[in-house]
PDB file of C-alpha atoms and ligand atoms in Angstrom:
ATOM      1  CA  MET A   1       0.523   0.160 -12.506  1.00 82.00           C
ATOM      2  CA  LYS A   2      -1.002   0.336  -9.042  1.00 97.00           C
ATOM      3  CA  THR A   3       1.091   0.853  -5.920  1.00 98.00           C
ATOM      4  CA  LEU A   4      -1.207  -1.456  -4.002  1.00 98.00           C
ATOM      5  CA  GLU A   5      -3.966  -3.903  -4.852  1.00 98.00           C
ATOM      6  CA  TRP A   6      -6.440  -6.043  -2.952  1.00 98.00           C
ATOM      7  CA  GLU A   7      -6.128  -9.555  -4.383  1.00 97.00           C
ATOM      8  CA  ASN A   8      -7.588 -12.798  -2.990  1.00 97.00           C
ATOM      9  CA  ASN A   9      -7.899 -11.395   0.519  1.00 97.00           C
ATOM     10  CA  LYS A  10      -4.304 -10.189   0.488  1.00 98.00           C
ATOM     11  CA  LEU A  11      -2.808  -6.738   0.156  1.00 98.00           C
ATOM     12  CA  LYS A  12      -0.301  -6.683  -2.695  1.00 98.00           C
ATOM     13  CA  LEU A  13       2.269  -3.892  -2.441  1.00 98.00           C
ATOM     14  CA  ILE A  14       4.985  -2.798  -4.830  1.00 98.00           C
ATOM     15  CA  ASP A  15       8.216  -3.179  -2.862  1.00 98.00           C
ATOM     16  CA  GLN A  16       9.440   0.411  -3.188  1.00 98.00           C
ATOM     17  CA  ARG A  17      12.735  -0.441  -1.495  1.00 97.00           C
ATOM     18  CA  LYS A  18      13.721  -2.420  -4.594  1.00 98.00           C
ATOM     19  CA  LEU A  19      12.952   0.277  -7.167  1.00 98.00           C
ATOM     20  CA  PRO A  20      14.207   1.363  -9.641  1.00 97.00           C
ATOM     21  CA  ASP A  21      16.095  -1.869 -10.330  1.00 97.00           C
ATOM     22  CA  GLU A  22      13.399  -4.425  -9.590  1.00 97.00           C
ATOM     23  CA  LEU A  23       9.610  -4.255  -9.794  1.00 97.00           C
ATOM     24  CA  THR A  24       8.665  -6.842  -7.170  1.00 98.00           C
ATOM     25  CA  TYR A  25       5.747  -7.257  -4.775  1.00 98.00           C
ATOM     26  CA  VAL A  26       5.140  -8.007  -1.130  1.00 98.00           C
ATOM     27  CA  TYR A  27       1.921  -9.804  -0.119  1.00 98.00           C
ATOM     28  CA  CYS A  28       0.333  -9.163   3.272  1.00 98.00           C
ATOM     29  CA  ASP A  29      -2.274 -11.563   4.635  1.00 97.00           C
ATOM     30  CA  ASN A  30      -2.439 -10.126   8.154  1.00 97.00           C
ATOM     31  CA  TYR A  31      -2.462  -6.633   9.570  1.00 98.00           C
ATOM     32  CA  LYS A  32       0.923  -6.991  11.249  1.00 98.00           C
ATOM     33  CA  ASP A  33       2.550  -7.570   7.860  1.00 98.00           C
ATOM     34  CA  VAL A  34       1.071  -4.265   6.666  1.00 98.00           C
ATOM     35  CA  ILE A  35       2.398  -2.484   9.754  1.00 98.00           C
ATOM     36  CA  LYS A  36       5.837  -3.925   8.993  1.00 98.00           C
ATOM     37  CA  ALA A  37       5.586  -2.803   5.360  1.00 98.00           C
ATOM     38  CA  ILE A  38       4.687   0.755   6.428  1.00 98.00           C
ATOM     39  CA  LYS A  39       7.489   0.858   9.003  1.00 98.00           C
ATOM     40  CA  ASN A  40      10.194  -0.461   6.700  1.00 97.00           C
ATOM     41  CA  MET A  41       8.941   1.677   3.809  1.00 98.00           C
ATOM     42  CA  THR A  42       7.982  -1.112   1.430  1.00 98.00           C
ATOM     43  CA  VAL A  43       5.022   1.265   1.021  1.00 98.00           C
ATOM     44  CA  ARG A  44       5.417   4.978   1.747  1.00 98.00           C
ATOM     45  CA  GLY A  45       3.921   8.344   0.830  1.00 98.00           C
ATOM     46  CA  ALA A  46       0.975   9.730   2.792  1.00 98.00           C
ATOM     47  CA  PRO A  47      -2.015   8.596   0.636  1.00 98.00           C
ATOM     48  CA  ALA A  48      -0.494   5.140  -0.038  1.00 98.00           C
ATOM     49  CA  ILE A  49       0.156   4.677   3.682  1.00 98.00           C
ATOM     50  CA  GLY A  50      -3.463   5.694   4.362  1.00 98.00           C
ATOM     51  CA  VAL A  51      -5.044   3.236   1.920  1.00 98.00           C
ATOM     52  CA  SER A  52      -2.657   0.447   3.034  1.00 98.00           C
ATOM     53  CA  ALA A  53      -3.673   1.119   6.639  1.00 98.00           C
ATOM     54  CA  ALA A  54      -7.329   0.826   5.601  1.00 98.00           C
ATOM     55  CA  PHE A  55      -6.629  -2.648   4.182  1.00 98.00           C
ATOM     56  CA  ALA A  56      -4.646  -3.527   7.323  1.00 98.00           C
ATOM     57  CA  MET A  57      -7.903  -2.913   9.202  1.00 98.00           C
ATOM     58  CA  VAL A  58      -9.703  -5.189   6.719  1.00 98.00           C
ATOM     59  CA  LEU A  59      -7.138  -7.940   7.367  1.00 98.00           C
ATOM     60  CA  ALA A  60      -7.616  -7.530  11.114  1.00 98.00           C
ATOM     61  CA  TYR A  61     -11.387  -7.841  10.598  1.00 98.00           C
ATOM     62  CA  ILE A  62     -11.061 -10.960   8.423  1.00 97.00           C
ATOM     63  CA  ASN A  63      -8.736 -12.572  10.973  1.00 97.00           C
ATOM     64  CA  ASP A  64     -11.079 -11.786  13.882  1.00 97.00           C
ATOM     65  CA  VAL A  65      -8.697  -9.387  15.595  1.00 98.00           C
ATOM     66  CA  ASP A  66     -10.208  -6.762  17.906  1.00 98.00           C
ATOM     67  CA  LEU A  67     -10.438  -3.707  15.643  1.00 98.00           C
ATOM     68  CA  ASN A  68      -9.712  -1.154  18.362  1.00 98.00           C
ATOM     69  CA  LYS A  69      -6.507  -2.997  19.255  1.00 98.00           C
ATOM     70  CA  ALA A  70      -5.492  -3.276  15.590  1.00 98.00           C
ATOM     71  CA  ALA A  71      -6.298   0.407  15.005  1.00 98.00           C
ATOM     72  CA  LYS A  72      -3.991   1.460  17.832  1.00 98.00           C
ATOM     73  CA  GLU A  73      -1.119  -0.676  16.526  1.00 98.00           C
ATOM     74  CA  ILE A  74      -1.580   0.467  12.928  1.00 98.00           C
ATOM     75  CA  LYS A  75      -1.579   4.122  14.009  1.00 98.00           C
ATOM     76  CA  ASP A  76       1.782   3.525  15.680  1.00 98.00           C
ATOM     77  CA  ALA A  77       3.407   2.476  12.387  1.00 98.00           C
ATOM     78  CA  ARG A  78       4.502   6.005  11.414  1.00 98.00           C
ATOM     79  CA  PRO A  79       3.645   9.230  13.245  1.00 97.00           C
ATOM     80  CA  THR A  80       3.558  12.097  10.754  1.00 97.00           C
ATOM     81  CA  ALA A  81       1.257  11.513   7.765  1.00 96.00           C
ATOM     82  CA  LYS A  82      -2.305  12.519   8.652  1.00 97.00           C
ATOM     83  CA  ASN A  83      -3.724  10.063   6.095  1.00 97.00           C
ATOM     84  CA  LEU A  84      -2.758   7.064   8.236  1.00 98.00           C
ATOM     85  CA  PHE A  85      -4.888   8.211  11.189  1.00 98.00           C
ATOM     86  CA  TRP A  86      -7.695   9.415   8.940  1.00 97.00           C
ATOM     87  CA  ALA A  87      -7.881   6.064   7.130  1.00 98.00           C
ATOM     88  CA  VAL A  88      -7.819   3.875  10.233  1.00 98.00           C
ATOM     89  CA  ASP A  89     -10.588   5.913  11.887  1.00 98.00           C
ATOM     90  CA  ARG A  90     -12.677   5.880   8.745  1.00 98.00           C
ATOM     91  CA  VAL A  91     -12.607   2.069   8.556  1.00 98.00           C
ATOM     92  CA  LEU A  92     -13.098   1.730  12.312  1.00 98.00           C
ATOM     93  CA  ASN A  93     -16.284   3.819  12.082  1.00 97.00           C
ATOM     94  CA  SER A  94     -17.635   2.042   9.005  1.00 98.00           C
ATOM     95  CA  LYS A  95     -20.241  -0.697   8.800  1.00 96.00           C
ATOM     96  CA  ASN A  96     -18.243  -2.836   6.397  1.00 97.00           C
ATOM     97  CA  PRO A  97     -14.430  -2.540   6.529  1.00 98.00           C
ATOM     98  CA  LEU A  98     -13.825  -4.086   3.101  1.00 98.00           C
ATOM     99  CA  ASP A  99     -16.389  -1.922   1.322  1.00 98.00           C
ATOM    100  CA  GLU A 100     -14.990   1.162   3.020  1.00 98.00           C
ATOM    101  CA  ALA A 101     -11.369   0.344   2.134  1.00 98.00           C
ATOM    102  CA  ILE A 102     -12.297  -0.317  -1.497  1.00 98.00           C
ATOM    103  CA  LYS A 103     -14.209   2.965  -1.563  1.00 98.00           C
ATOM    104  CA  MET A 104     -11.136   4.787  -0.276  1.00 98.00           C
ATOM    105  CA  TYR A 105      -8.958   3.047  -2.854  1.00 98.00           C
ATOM    106  CA  ASN A 106     -11.207   4.192  -5.701  1.00 98.00           C
ATOM    107  CA  GLU A 107     -11.590   7.670  -4.240  1.00 98.00           C
ATOM    108  CA  ASP A 108      -7.811   8.082  -4.083  1.00 98.00           C
ATOM    109  CA  MET A 109      -7.519   7.502  -7.826  1.00 98.00           C
ATOM    110  CA  LYS A 110     -10.340   9.946  -8.604  1.00 98.00           C
ATOM    111  CA  ILE A 111      -8.962  12.590  -6.245  1.00 98.00           C
ATOM    112  CA  ASN A 112      -5.516  12.466  -7.815  1.00 98.00           C
ATOM    113  CA  ARG A 113      -6.969  13.031 -11.283  1.00 98.00           C
ATOM    114  CA  LEU A 114      -8.806  16.082  -9.946  1.00 98.00           C
ATOM    115  CA  ILE A 115      -5.654  17.405  -8.261  1.00 98.00           C
ATOM    116  CA  GLY A 116      -3.924  16.889 -11.600  1.00 98.00           C
ATOM    117  CA  LYS A 117      -6.688  18.733 -13.469  1.00 98.00           C
ATOM    118  CA  TYR A 118      -6.646  21.775 -11.173  1.00 98.00           C
ATOM    119  CA  GLY A 119      -2.884  21.763 -10.801  1.00 98.00           C
ATOM    120  CA  ALA A 120      -2.223  21.646 -14.538  1.00 98.00           C
ATOM    121  CA  GLU A 121      -3.849  25.102 -14.779  1.00 98.00           C
ATOM    122  CA  ILE A 122      -0.832  26.685 -13.073  1.00 98.00           C
ATOM    123  CA  ILE A 123       1.683  24.950 -15.347  1.00 98.00           C
ATOM    124  CA  ASP A 124       2.666  26.891 -18.460  1.00 98.00           C
ATOM    125  CA  ASP A 125       3.964  25.463 -21.698  1.00 98.00           C
ATOM    126  CA  GLY A 126       7.740  25.241 -21.420  1.00 98.00           C
ATOM    127  CA  ASP A 127       7.893  25.242 -17.601  1.00 98.00           C
ATOM    128  CA  THR A 128      10.651  23.510 -15.703  1.00 98.00           C
ATOM    129  CA  ILE A 129       9.188  22.164 -12.472  1.00 98.00           C
ATOM    130  CA  LEU A 130      11.160  21.159  -9.413  1.00 98.00           C
ATOM    131  CA  THR A 131       9.762  18.486  -7.126  1.00 98.00           C
ATOM    132  CA  HIS A 132      11.052  17.089  -3.859  1.00 98.00           C
ATOM    133  CA  CYS A 133      10.757  13.502  -2.593  1.00 98.00           C
ATOM    134  CA  ASN A 134       8.135  11.345  -4.321  1.00 98.00           C
ATOM    135  CA  ALA A 135       4.546  12.530  -4.358  1.00 98.00           C
ATOM    136  CA  GLY A 136       3.822  10.359  -7.364  1.00 98.00           C
ATOM    137  CA  ALA A 137       1.796   7.276  -8.243  1.00 98.00           C
ATOM    138  CA  LEU A 138       4.011   5.339  -5.843  1.00 98.00           C
ATOM    139  CA  ALA A 139       2.974   7.586  -2.956  1.00 98.00           C
ATOM    140  CA  CYS A 140      -0.733   7.026  -3.731  1.00 98.00           C
ATOM    141  CA  VAL A 141      -2.798   4.252  -5.281  1.00 98.00           C
ATOM    142  CA  ASP A 142      -2.030   5.659  -8.720  1.00 98.00           C
ATOM    143  CA  TYR A 143      -1.183   8.867 -10.667  1.00 98.00           C
ATOM    144  CA  GLY A 144       0.120  10.931  -7.739  1.00 98.00           C
ATOM    145  CA  THR A 145      -0.431  14.388  -6.281  1.00 98.00           C
ATOM    146  CA  ALA A 146       2.570  16.584  -7.193  1.00 98.00           C
ATOM    147  CA  LEU A 147       3.543  14.189  -9.992  1.00 98.00           C
ATOM    148  CA  GLY A 148      -0.165  13.972 -10.873  1.00 98.00           C
ATOM    149  CA  VAL A 149      -0.036  17.706 -11.636  1.00 98.00           C
ATOM    150  CA  ILE A 150       2.987  17.085 -13.838  1.00 98.00           C
ATOM    151  CA  ARG A 151       1.337  14.085 -15.524  1.00 98.00           C
ATOM    152  CA  ALA A 152      -1.813  16.116 -16.241  1.00 98.00           C
ATOM    153  CA  ALA A 153       0.204  18.993 -17.751  1.00 98.00           C
ATOM    154  CA  ASN A 154       2.069  16.475 -19.897  1.00 98.00           C
ATOM    155  CA  GLU A 155      -1.228  14.899 -21.020  1.00 98.00           C
ATOM    156  CA  GLN A 156      -2.291  18.395 -22.131  1.00 98.00           C
ATOM    157  CA  ASN A 157       0.809  18.417 -24.355  1.00 98.00           C
ATOM    158  CA  LYS A 158       2.510  21.190 -22.430  1.00 98.00           C
ATOM    159  CA  ASN A 159       6.233  20.877 -22.998  1.00 97.00           C
ATOM    160  CA  ILE A 160       7.492  20.533 -19.480  1.00 98.00           C
ATOM    161  CA  ASN A 161      10.760  19.528 -17.917  1.00 98.00           C
ATOM    162  CA  VAL A 162      11.018  18.041 -14.462  1.00 98.00           C
ATOM    163  CA  ILE A 163      13.845  18.360 -11.989  1.00 98.00           C
ATOM    164  CA  CYS A 164      13.894  15.887  -9.102  1.00 98.00           C
ATOM    165  CA  ASP A 165      15.746  16.524  -5.878  1.00 98.00           C
ATOM    166  CA  GLU A 166      17.624  13.394  -4.873  1.00 98.00           C
ATOM    167  CA  THR A 167      15.947  13.623  -1.404  1.00 98.00           C
ATOM    168  CA  ARG A 168      18.542  12.387   1.043  1.00 97.00           C
ATOM    169  CA  PRO A 169      18.651  10.361   3.135  1.00 98.00           C
ATOM    170  CA  ARG A 170      16.432   7.736   1.509  1.00 97.00           C
ATOM    171  CA  GLY A 171      16.569   9.045  -2.034  1.00 98.00           C
ATOM    172  CA  GLN A 172      12.867   8.868  -2.971  1.00 98.00           C
ATOM    173  CA  GLY A 173      13.374  11.588  -5.592  1.00 98.00           C
ATOM    174  CA  ALA A 174      16.220   9.723  -7.261  1.00 98.00           C
ATOM    175  CA  SER A 175      14.886   6.183  -7.085  1.00 98.00           C
ATOM    176  CA  LEU A 176      11.119   6.756  -7.390  1.00 98.00           C
ATOM    177  CA  SER A 177      10.242  10.140  -8.947  1.00 98.00           C
ATOM    178  CA  VAL A 178      12.883   9.932 -11.684  1.00 98.00           C
ATOM    179  CA  TRP A 179      11.754   6.376 -12.431  1.00 98.00           C
ATOM    180  CA  GLU A 180       8.085   7.396 -12.663  1.00 98.00           C
ATOM    181  CA  MET A 181       8.870  10.257 -15.038  1.00 98.00           C
ATOM    182  CA  GLN A 182      11.013   8.028 -17.222  1.00 98.00           C
ATOM    183  CA  GLN A 183       8.184   5.456 -17.457  1.00 96.00           C
ATOM    184  CA  GLU A 184       6.036   8.221 -19.012  1.00 95.00           C
ATOM    185  CA  ASN A 185       8.795   9.705 -21.168  1.00 98.00           C
ATOM    186  CA  ILE A 186       8.510  13.026 -19.358  1.00 98.00           C
ATOM    187  CA  PRO A 187      11.884  14.818 -19.605  1.00 98.00           C
ATOM    188  CA  VAL A 188      13.523  14.614 -16.182  1.00 98.00           C
ATOM    189  CA  LYS A 189      16.850  15.490 -14.610  1.00 98.00           C
ATOM    190  CA  LEU A 190      18.171  14.541 -11.188  1.00 98.00           C
ATOM    191  CA  ILE A 191      19.979  16.994  -8.910  1.00 98.00           C
ATOM    192  CA  CYS A 192      21.581  16.773  -5.484  1.00 98.00           C
ATOM    193  CA  ASP A 193      19.362  18.419  -2.861  1.00 98.00           C
ATOM    194  CA  VAL A 194      21.942  21.144  -2.297  1.00 98.00           C
ATOM    195  CA  ALA A 195      21.807  22.245  -5.963  1.00 98.00           C
ATOM    196  CA  SER A 196      18.266  23.617  -6.143  1.00 98.00           C
ATOM    197  CA  GLY A 197      19.126  27.114  -4.841  1.00 98.00           C
ATOM    198  CA  TYR A 198      21.800  27.534  -7.480  1.00 98.00           C
ATOM    199  CA  LEU A 199      19.479  26.380 -10.248  1.00 98.00           C
ATOM    200  CA  MET A 200      16.846  28.849  -9.067  1.00 98.00           C
ATOM    201  CA  SER A 201      19.395  31.674  -9.051  1.00 98.00           C
ATOM    202  CA  GLN A 202      20.175  30.849 -12.683  1.00 98.00           C
ATOM    203  CA  GLY A 203      16.537  31.019 -13.789  1.00 98.00           C
ATOM    204  CA  MET A 204      16.477  27.266 -14.424  1.00 98.00           C
ATOM    205  CA  ILE A 205      13.330  26.538 -12.372  1.00 98.00           C
ATOM    206  CA  ASP A 206       9.906  28.095 -13.066  1.00 98.00           C
ATOM    207  CA  LYS A 207       7.770  26.416 -10.415  1.00 98.00           C
ATOM    208  CA  VAL A 208       8.031  24.095  -7.447  1.00 99.00           C
ATOM    209  CA  VAL A 209       5.328  21.484  -6.757  1.00 99.00           C
ATOM    210  CA  ILE A 210       5.613  19.135  -3.790  1.00 98.00           C
ATOM    211  CA  GLY A 211       3.273  16.840  -1.833  1.00 98.00           C
ATOM    212  CA  ALA A 212       2.381  16.932   1.861  1.00 98.00           C
ATOM    213  CA  ASP A 213       2.198  14.595   4.819  1.00 98.00           C
ATOM    214  CA  ARG A 214       0.075  16.906   6.920  1.00 97.00           C
ATOM    215  CA  ILE A 215      -1.458  20.333   6.346  1.00 98.00           C
ATOM    216  CA  ALA A 216      -2.511  22.229   9.459  1.00 97.00           C
ATOM    217  CA  LYS A 217      -2.860  25.756  10.772  1.00 97.00           C
ATOM    218  CA  GLY A 218       0.279  27.668   9.867  1.00 97.00           C
ATOM    219  CA  GLY A 219       1.869  25.435   7.276  1.00 98.00           C
ATOM    220  CA  VAL A 220       2.625  22.125   5.626  1.00 98.00           C
ATOM    221  CA  VAL A 221       4.701  19.177   6.787  1.00 98.00           C
ATOM    222  CA  ASN A 222       6.539  17.357   4.038  1.00 98.00           C
ATOM    223  CA  LYS A 223       9.773  15.469   3.448  1.00 98.00           C
ATOM    224  CA  ILE A 224      12.877  16.877   5.089  1.00 98.00           C
ATOM    225  CA  GLY A 225      14.404  19.495   2.794  1.00 98.00           C
ATOM    226  CA  SER A 226      11.064  20.941   1.657  1.00 98.00           C
ATOM    227  CA  PHE A 227      11.545  23.986   3.908  1.00 98.00           C
ATOM    228  CA  MET A 228      14.903  24.866   2.375  1.00 98.00           C
ATOM    229  CA  VAL A 229      13.514  24.515  -1.145  1.00 98.00           C
ATOM    230  CA  ALA A 230      10.639  26.834  -0.170  1.00 98.00           C
ATOM    231  CA  LEU A 231      13.030  29.409   1.291  1.00 98.00           C
ATOM    232  CA  ALA A 232      15.115  29.443  -1.865  1.00 98.00           C
ATOM    233  CA  ALA A 233      11.996  29.682  -4.045  1.00 98.00           C
ATOM    234  CA  LYS A 234      10.800  32.718  -2.055  1.00 98.00           C
ATOM    235  CA  ARG A 235      14.202  34.386  -2.528  1.00 98.00           C
ATOM    236  CA  PHE A 236      13.809  34.137  -6.313  1.00 98.00           C
ATOM    237  CA  ASN A 237      10.022  34.714  -6.495  1.00 98.00           C
ATOM    238  CA  ILE A 238       9.396  31.235  -7.815  1.00 98.00           C
ATOM    239  CA  PRO A 239       5.820  29.983  -7.183  1.00 98.00           C
ATOM    240  CA  PHE A 240       5.809  27.189  -4.591  1.00 98.00           C
ATOM    241  CA  TYR A 241       2.763  24.877  -4.673  1.00 98.00           C
ATOM    242  CA  VAL A 242       1.722  21.982  -2.460  1.00 98.00           C
ATOM    243  CA  ALA A 243      -0.526  19.293  -3.988  1.00 98.00           C
ATOM    244  CA  ALA A 244      -2.521  17.182  -1.535  1.00 98.00           C
ATOM    245  CA  PRO A 245      -5.953  15.646  -0.914  1.00 98.00           C
ATOM    246  CA  TYR A 246      -8.210  16.777   1.937  1.00 97.00           C
ATOM    247  CA  SER A 247      -7.360  13.544   3.791  1.00 96.00           C
ATOM    248  CA  THR A 248      -3.973  15.164   4.500  1.00 97.00           C
ATOM    249  CA  PHE A 249      -5.566  18.176   6.214  1.00 97.00           C
ATOM    250  CA  ASP A 250      -5.688  18.469   9.967  1.00 96.00           C
ATOM    251  CA  ASN A 251      -7.745  21.594  10.614  1.00 92.00           C
ATOM    252  CA  GLU A 252      -7.650  21.192  14.349  1.00 89.00           C
ATOM    253  CA  ILE A 253      -3.983  21.537  15.210  1.00 95.00           C
ATOM    254  CA  SER A 254      -1.160  23.955  14.632  1.00 97.00           C
ATOM    255  CA  ILE A 255       1.413  22.585  12.219  1.00 97.00           C
ATOM    256  CA  TYR A 256       3.985  23.024  14.986  1.00 97.00           C
ATOM    257  CA  ASP A 257       2.144  20.376  17.046  1.00 96.00           C
ATOM    258  CA  THR A 258       2.770  17.710  14.395  1.00 96.00           C
ATOM    259  CA  LYS A 259       4.976  14.837  15.502  1.00 96.00           C
ATOM    260  CA  ILE A 260       7.978  14.784  13.215  1.00 98.00           C
ATOM    261  CA  GLU A 261       9.280  11.263  12.712  1.00 98.00           C
ATOM    262  CA  GLU A 262      12.903  10.651  13.628  1.00 98.00           C
ATOM    263  CA  ARG A 263      14.357   7.752  11.647  1.00 97.00           C
ATOM    264  CA  SER A 264      17.355   5.545  12.219  1.00 97.00           C
ATOM    265  CA  ALA A 265      20.933   6.816  12.130  1.00 98.00           C
ATOM    266  CA  ASP A 266      22.099   4.379   9.460  1.00 97.00           C
ATOM    267  CA  GLU A 267      19.989   6.197   6.838  1.00 97.00           C
ATOM    268  CA  VAL A 268      22.422   9.114   7.270  1.00 98.00           C
ATOM    269  CA  THR A 269      25.671   7.306   8.049  1.00 98.00           C
ATOM    270  CA  HIS A 270      25.333   5.078   4.965  1.00 97.00           C
ATOM    271  CA  TYR A 271      24.626   5.316   1.245  1.00 93.00           C
ATOM    272  CA  GLY A 272      22.974   1.937   0.825  1.00 87.00           C
ATOM    273  CA  LYS A 273      25.442  -0.473   2.391  1.00 91.00           C
ATOM    274  CA  CYS A 274      28.403   1.924   2.188  1.00 97.00           C
ATOM    275  CA  ARG A 275      29.333   3.840   5.362  1.00 98.00           C
ATOM    276  CA  ILE A 276      30.258   7.476   4.621  1.00 98.00           C
ATOM    277  CA  CYS A 277      31.439   8.717   8.040  1.00 98.00           C
ATOM    278  CA  PRO A 278      33.499   7.422  10.962  1.00 98.00           C
ATOM    279  CA  LYS A 279      31.970   4.462  12.822  1.00 97.00           C
ATOM    280  CA  GLY A 280      29.861   5.585  15.786  1.00 96.00           C
ATOM    281  CA  THR A 281      29.092   9.064  14.386  1.00 98.00           C
ATOM    282  CA  GLU A 282      26.068  10.581  16.125  1.00 98.00           C
ATOM    283  CA  VAL A 283      23.204  11.568  13.859  1.00 98.00           C
ATOM    284  CA  ILE A 284      20.050  13.686  13.825  1.00 98.00           C
ATOM    285  CA  ASN A 285      17.615  12.317  11.245  1.00 98.00           C
ATOM    286  CA  PRO A 286      14.211  14.051  11.136  1.00 98.00           C
ATOM    287  CA  ALA A 287      12.189  12.611   8.246  1.00 98.00           C
ATOM    288  CA  PHE A 288      10.049  15.723   7.680  1.00 98.00           C
ATOM    289  CA  ASP A 289      10.112  19.472   8.098  1.00 98.00           C
ATOM    290  CA  ILE A 290       7.634  22.343   8.165  1.00 98.00           C
ATOM    291  CA  VAL A 291       7.007  24.826   5.366  1.00 98.00           C
ATOM    292  CA  PRO A 292       5.299  27.883   6.886  1.00 98.00           C
ATOM    293  CA  ASN A 293       2.365  29.444   5.049  1.00 98.00           C
ATOM    294  CA  ASP A 294       4.201  32.601   4.006  1.00 98.00           C
ATOM    295  CA  LEU A 295       6.391  30.484   1.702  1.00 98.00           C
ATOM    296  CA  ILE A 296       3.447  28.716   0.013  1.00 98.00           C
ATOM    297  CA  THR A 297       1.759  30.142  -3.094  1.00 98.00           C
ATOM    298  CA  GLY A 298      -1.219  27.777  -3.014  1.00 98.00           C
ATOM    299  CA  ILE A 299      -2.445  24.303  -2.139  1.00 98.00           C
ATOM    300  CA  ILE A 300      -3.743  22.206  -5.011  1.00 98.00           C
ATOM    301  CA  THR A 301      -6.591  19.987  -3.801  1.00 98.00           C
ATOM    302  CA  GLU A 302      -9.309  17.870  -5.394  1.00 98.00           C
ATOM    303  CA  LYS A 303     -11.671  20.846  -4.962  1.00 98.00           C
ATOM    304  CA  GLY A 304      -9.407  23.439  -6.541  1.00 98.00           C
ATOM    305  CA  ILE A 305      -6.466  25.598  -5.532  1.00 98.00           C
ATOM    306  CA  ILE A 306      -6.806  27.143  -2.078  1.00 98.00           C
ATOM    307  CA  ASP A 307      -4.816  29.363   0.250  1.00 96.00           C
ATOM    308  CA  PRO A 308      -2.851  27.675   3.032  1.00 93.00           C
ATOM    309  CA  LEU A 309      -4.783  27.186   6.322  1.00 85.00           C
TER     310      LEU A 309
HETATM  311  O1  MRU B 401       8.945   9.174   4.105  1.00 55.73           O
HETATM  312  P1  MRU B 401       8.026   9.125   2.910  1.00 55.73           P
HETATM  313  O2  MRU B 401       8.680   8.596   1.690  1.00 55.73           O
HETATM  314  O3  MRU B 401       6.734   8.416   3.254  1.00 55.73           O
HETATM  315  O4  MRU B 401       7.670  10.639   2.663  1.00 55.73           O
HETATM  316  C1  MRU B 401       6.831  10.965   1.582  1.00 55.73           C
HETATM  317  C2  MRU B 401       6.638  12.407   1.397  1.00 55.73           C
HETATM  318  O5  MRU B 401       7.158  13.236   2.105  1.00 55.73           O
HETATM  319  C3  MRU B 401       5.684  12.817   0.314  1.00 55.73           C
HETATM  320  O6  MRU B 401       6.060  14.020  -0.267  1.00 55.73           O
HETATM  321  C4  MRU B 401       4.284  12.988   0.927  1.00 55.73           C
HETATM  322  O7  MRU B 401       3.929  11.839   1.648  1.00 55.73           O
HETATM  323  C5  MRU B 401       3.255  13.270  -0.102  1.00 55.73           C
HETATM  324  S1  MRU B 401       2.889  11.861  -1.050  1.00 55.73           S
HETATM  325  C6  MRU B 401       1.638  12.213  -2.141  1.00 55.73           C
END
C-alpha cells in the first residue's frame, strides 16, 4: 500500500480523512487540487506532504503554469512541516520536475527502511512503545518513520507492543496509527492522550518514538501533545526518540522561530459532527508543539542515531 502514487499524469492519494472505515482515493490532475488535498488533510504527515508537493510542481509544469507562482502557492498550503518547502525548492531547482519528483518518491521509501533499520537497534524484545500522532506509512510514501522503527523491530521478530495516543483533535493516532498496526498484526492498544503519564508511572511504557515536522536548533516540532509526552517520559526516565529524515531538518533556524499552524476551531469544538461544548465557544487550536532538546534521547535518521541539533 502506497500513500500516494503517480498514475497516468495524475497524483493518486489515499483519502486519509476516510480511514479507518474506507480505503478510497482522491485523484489530482492539477496543482491546485494537490494544494487543496494538503490543506484539508486528505494527505498529511511531513514526508507525504513533501512528496505530494513535489508532484504538485510536476502538475504545474505539465499544465504550463509558471513554476515560481505555483511554488509560492504550494508553500502556502501548510506552514510547519519543513519537508513541504524542501520538496518544492528541490523540484524548482531541478532540470526535469518529473524525474526529480520520482527520485524523491523512491528516496523516501529507501530512507524509511534505513530509519527503521537504525531505529530497531534501540528496541528490545518485549518493549512496549508509545507513539503519538501518525508517523507511519500514511505520513510518508510507505513504511513510515516512527512506525517504520516499530515495523522493523517487528520484522526482526522482537515481541513488541504498541500504544497509540488518540491524538486530539484530529485523532491521527486512533484512526491511522492503530489501523496501520492492525494491518500488520502488531499488537496495539489505543489510549486517550491524557492517559500516557499514568501508564508511564505504572511502568507500562518502555520507550517513546515519535516523528517530526521540523527539527531545528534547540528542539523538534511535532504534533500537539508531543511536548507533554516528552515531559512525562523525562519524569520516569523513559527514553524518548524522534524518527525523521534529513529533509525534516532546518539547520538554519532556532526551533522557536518555526511557524506553528493554528487550525480551525471546529476541530476542537466537535468530535466528528458532534458538538461537545456550548455554541460559540472560543478555541485555541495549535496543531504542533515544540519538544526541547533536553527531553530528547536521540534522533533516528537514515544515517544513524544522532544527538538533537
Ligand atoms: O497534522 P499532521 O497529521 O500532518 O501531523 C503529522 C505529524 O505531526 C507527524 O508526527 C509528523 O508529520 C511526522 S510524519 C513521519
